[in-house]
Amino acid sequence: MTDTSHWYIQASHFLDKLPHSVRDDILSIAEQQNFSKSALIFSAGTESEYVYILKTGQIKIYELSPHGKEMILWFGFPGEVFGLSEITRGAKRSVYAHACTATEVYLIKRIEFNEFIAKHPSASMAIIDLLSCRLRGLSGMLSNLTSDDVTSRIIKLLTRMSILYGVEKKDMLHLNIHLTHQDIADMIGASRQTVSSIINQLKRDGLLSITNHSIHIKKSGLLN
């Protein structure tokens, strides 16, 4: 179906990687909080008091350019951990976490999280694996920005997202996430108008279709 050798773009469900007893331990020190759609979970420049585990919903992590343009780094889905970058030093946040849908999260105080992973090697290894995947994925995105044209960037992004979140049905992959043309533009460093033009051309070529904001990719075309 797709090239599964790309280990760094596999979905990561942190809680599922933990033994049951370890999962129970971490949830015992967690609080739960709900966020409405479009709410900011945390902002750049704020204190890094918590580590977060997404229980339900969808979030995005992004930076703002000096001109106020969003640069989306990645999307998060249930089971993923975020807010990790500052956990060792307690530095202020450098990115924004935004709830794309109504969202439930587990909040764990940074100090308690550090104590937890110090006592649980399986959790420490899962965090190392998660951060390694994100670092490799982001370096790949940076490489694409400097070496690929916009069409190639869109195709590589959709390929990556299909590996992460695609559901196979016959000769199509259905992306189970809501991606707007603006989201795609913000992830590949292009204008929304350019992205819309290229997406429309790919649709005319029969390589993908969009229904109810869901993207359906022809496996034998776009992913080859």
C-alpha positions as a Python dict, from the first residue, in 0.01 Angstrom:
ca = {
    (1, 'M'): (0, 0, 0),
    (2, 'T'): (259, 258, 114),
    (3, 'D'): (627, 257, 206),
    (4, 'T'): (623, 154, 570),
    (5, 'S'): (1003, 183, 589),
    (6, 'H'): (937, 549, 670),
    (7, 'W'): (938, 473, 1042),
    (8, 'Y'): (938, 840, 1136),
    (9, 'I'): (594, 909, 994),
    (10, 'Q'): (406, 635, 1173),
    (11, 'A'): (128, 745, 1406),
    (12, 'S'): (228, 741, 1771),
    (13, 'H'): (-21, 646, 2041),
    (14, 'F'): (187, 700, 2353),
    (15, 'L'): (-51, 538, 2601),
    (16, 'D'): (-88, 224, 2388),
    (17, 'K'): (288, 173, 2401),
    (18, 'L'): (292, 152, 2779),
    (19, 'P'): (234, -157, 2993),
    (20, 'H'): (-105, -142, 3164),
    (21, 'S'): (44, -80, 3508),
    (22, 'V'): (258, 206, 3377),
    (23, 'R'): (-39, 358, 3194),
    (24, 'D'): (-241, 344, 3515),
    (25, 'D'): (43, 518, 3699),
    (26, 'I'): (63, 810, 3459),
    (27, 'L'): (-314, 858, 3446),
    (28, 'S'): (-322, 863, 3825),
    (29, 'I'): (-117, 1186, 3825),
    (30, 'A'): (-308, 1347, 3538),
    (31, 'E'): (-589, 1599, 3543),
    (32, 'Q'): (-848, 1623, 3266),
    (33, 'Q'): (-950, 1940, 3091),
    (34, 'N'): (-1183, 2016, 2800),
    (35, 'F'): (-1115, 2272, 2529),
    (36, 'S'): (-1369, 2401, 2282),
    (37, 'K'): (-1303, 2410, 1909),
    (38, 'S'): (-1052, 2685, 1814),
    (39, 'A'): (-938, 2734, 2175),
    (40, 'L'): (-569, 2782, 2248),
    (41, 'I'): (-435, 2513, 2478),
    (42, 'F'): (-113, 2705, 2525),
    (43, 'S'): (62, 2995, 2354),
    (44, 'A'): (420, 3087, 2269),
    (45, 'G'): (578, 3285, 2550),
    (46, 'T'): (379, 3122, 2830),
    (47, 'E'): (524, 2912, 3110),
    (48, 'S'): (562, 2539, 3043),
    (49, 'E'): (378, 2407, 3347),
    (50, 'Y'): (230, 2091, 3196),
    (51, 'V'): (282, 1803, 2958),
    (52, 'Y'): (-31, 1706, 2767),
    (53, 'I'): (-175, 1380, 2638),
    (54, 'L'): (-458, 1410, 2390),
    (55, 'K'): (-757, 1201, 2498),
    (56, 'T'): (-1008, 1296, 2228),
    (57, 'G'): (-1019, 1545, 1942),
    (58, 'Q'): (-755, 1697, 1717),
    (59, 'I'): (-495, 1965, 1780),
    (60, 'K'): (-237, 2147, 1574),
    (61, 'I'): (103, 2275, 1679),
    (62, 'Y'): (226, 2584, 1498),
    (63, 'E'): (458, 2882, 1506),
    (64, 'L'): (390, 3236, 1391),
    (65, 'S'): (617, 3411, 1143),
    (66, 'P'): (726, 3772, 1210),
    (67, 'H'): (438, 3874, 982),
    (68, 'G'): (184, 3672, 1180),
    (69, 'K'): (149, 3384, 932),
    (70, 'E'): (87, 3039, 1078),
    (71, 'M'): (347, 2771, 1009),
    (72, 'I'): (190, 2438, 1103),
    (73, 'L'): (445, 2189, 1236),
    (74, 'W'): (221, 1889, 1297),
    (75, 'F'): (-127, 1772, 1390),
    (76, 'G'): (-200, 1568, 1702),
    (77, 'F'): (-460, 1295, 1747),
    (78, 'P'): (-583, 1086, 2044),
    (79, 'G'): (-304, 920, 2238),
    (80, 'E'): (-32, 1163, 2133),
    (81, 'V'): (180, 1364, 2375),
    (82, 'F'): (256, 1732, 2324),
    (83, 'G'): (418, 2015, 2515),
    (84, 'L'): (737, 1810, 2552),
    (85, 'S'): (1002, 2044, 2416),
    (86, 'E'): (1045, 2243, 2735),
    (87, 'I'): (1009, 1965, 2994),
    (88, 'T'): (1374, 1936, 3095),
    (89, 'R'): (1456, 2306, 3130),
    (90, 'G'): (1117, 2453, 3205),
    (91, 'A'): (1169, 2717, 2937),
    (92, 'K'): (880, 2923, 2805),
    (93, 'R'): (675, 2786, 2518),
    (94, 'S'): (799, 2861, 2168),
    (95, 'V'): (493, 2728, 1980),
    (96, 'Y'): (114, 2737, 1994),
    (97, 'A'): (-120, 2443, 2059),
    (98, 'H'): (-467, 2494, 1909),
    (99, 'A'): (-777, 2275, 1941),
    (100, 'C'): (-903, 2198, 1589),
    (101, 'T'): (-1211, 2029, 1734),
    (102, 'A'): (-1372, 1999, 2074),
    (103, 'T'): (-1089, 1835, 2265),
    (104, 'E'): (-1021, 1652, 2591),
    (105, 'V'): (-667, 1637, 2724),
    (106, 'Y'): (-479, 1491, 3018),
    (107, 'L'): (-258, 1748, 3191),
    (108, 'I'): (43, 1636, 3391),
    (109, 'K'): (256, 1881, 3585),
    (110, 'R'): (600, 1906, 3430),
    (111, 'I'): (787, 1815, 3747),
    (112, 'E'): (565, 1514, 3811),
    (113, 'F'): (604, 1401, 3449),
    (114, 'N'): (984, 1419, 3477),
    (115, 'E'): (971, 1214, 3797),
    (116, 'F'): (743, 963, 3628),
    (117, 'I'): (966, 900, 3324),
    (118, 'A'): (1271, 875, 3553),
    (119, 'K'): (1102, 584, 3730),
    (120, 'H'): (959, 412, 3421),
    (121, 'P'): (1212, 316, 3148),
    (122, 'S'): (937, 198, 2911),
    (123, 'A'): (781, 544, 2919),
    (124, 'S'): (1121, 709, 2870),
    (125, 'M'): (1189, 497, 2561),
    (126, 'A'): (845, 576, 2421),
    (127, 'I'): (913, 949, 2462),
    (128, 'I'): (1256, 917, 2298),
    (129, 'D'): (1099, 732, 2006),
    (130, 'L'): (826, 994, 1974),
    (131, 'L'): (1069, 1287, 1974),
    (132, 'S'): (1299, 1109, 1727),
    (133, 'C'): (1009, 1062, 1486),
    (134, 'R'): (905, 1425, 1513),
    (135, 'L'): (1259, 1551, 1466),
    (136, 'R'): (1312, 1336, 1158),
    (137, 'G'): (973, 1431, 1017),
    (138, 'L'): (1035, 1804, 1065),
    (139, 'S'): (1382, 1780, 908),
    (140, 'G'): (1221, 1610, 610),
    (141, 'M'): (969, 1893, 581),
    (142, 'L'): (1252, 2148, 592),
    (143, 'S'): (1439, 1961, 320),
    (144, 'N'): (1127, 1959, 104),
    (145, 'L'): (1085, 2335, 148),
    (146, 'T'): (1433, 2401, 14),
    (147, 'S'): (1451, 2144, -266),
    (148, 'D'): (1100, 2076, -403),
    (149, 'D'): (850, 2274, -606),
    (150, 'V'): (506, 2333, -461),
    (151, 'T'): (343, 2041, -644),
    (152, 'S'): (603, 1799, -506),
    (153, 'R'): (558, 1942, -157),
    (154, 'I'): (183, 1888, -172),
    (155, 'I'): (222, 1531, -298),
    (156, 'K'): (478, 1446, -29),
    (157, 'L'): (260, 1600, 242),
    (158, 'L'): (-48, 1407, 131),
    (159, 'T'): (160, 1090, 108),
    (160, 'R'): (286, 1142, 461),
    (161, 'M'): (-62, 1214, 594),
    (162, 'S'): (-204, 910, 416),
    (163, 'I'): (53, 684, 582),
    (164, 'L'): (-34, 834, 918),
    (165, 'Y'): (-409, 861, 891),
    (166, 'G'): (-526, 691, 572),
    (167, 'V'): (-790, 422, 560),
    (168, 'E'): (-766, 192, 259),
    (169, 'K'): (-1081, 125, 57),
    (170, 'K'): (-1036, -53, -276),
    (171, 'D'): (-791, 156, -480),
    (172, 'M'): (-830, 470, -266),
    (173, 'L'): (-693, 603, 61),
    (174, 'H'): (-935, 811, 264),
    (175, 'L'): (-775, 1063, 498),
    (176, 'N'): (-962, 1062, 828),
    (177, 'I'): (-871, 1418, 910),
    (178, 'H'): (-1003, 1755, 805),
    (179, 'L'): (-737, 1947, 608),
    (180, 'T'): (-824, 2279, 448),
    (181, 'H'): (-630, 2427, 159),
    (182, 'Q'): (-505, 2686, 408),
    (183, 'D'): (-380, 2409, 641),
    (184, 'I'): (-187, 2254, 354),
    (185, 'A'): (-47, 2593, 256),
    (186, 'D'): (64, 2659, 613),
    (187, 'M'): (245, 2324, 627),
    (188, 'I'): (440, 2357, 303),
    (189, 'G'): (513, 2730, 292),
    (190, 'A'): (290, 2826, -2),
    (191, 'S'): (-8, 3051, -64),
    (192, 'R'): (-361, 2915, -35),
    (193, 'Q'): (-432, 3023, -393),
    (194, 'T'): (-138, 2819, -525),
    (195, 'V'): (-239, 2515, -322),
    (196, 'S'): (-599, 2539, -445),
    (197, 'S'): (-481, 2558, -807),
    (198, 'I'): (-260, 2250, -773),
    (199, 'I'): (-523, 2052, -580),
    (200, 'N'): (-775, 2130, -854),
    (201, 'Q'): (-528, 2008, -1118),
    (202, 'L'): (-470, 1683, -927),
    (203, 'K'): (-849, 1640, -913),
    (204, 'R'): (-877, 1697, -1289),
    (205, 'D'): (-602, 1438, -1340),
    (206, 'G'): (-809, 1189, -1140),
    (207, 'L'): (-541, 1147, -872),
    (208, 'L'): (-756, 1262, -582),
    (209, 'S'): (-1106, 1374, -495),
    (210, 'I'): (-1256, 1573, -211),
    (211, 'T'): (-1599, 1515, -58),
    (212, 'N'): (-1727, 1682, 258),
    (213, 'H'): (-1376, 1823, 316),
    (214, 'S'): (-1226, 1470, 320),
    (215, 'I'): (-942, 1391, 78),
    (216, 'H'): (-949, 1064, -114),
    (217, 'I'): (-623, 966, -283),
    (218, 'K'): (-582, 721, -569),
    (219, 'K'): (-313, 479, -456),
    (220, 'S'): (-199, 387, -804),
    (221, 'G'): (-146, 750, -896),
    (222, 'L'): (-42, 1004, -639),
    (223, 'L'): (137, 761, -407),
    (224, 'N'): (358, 602, -674),
}
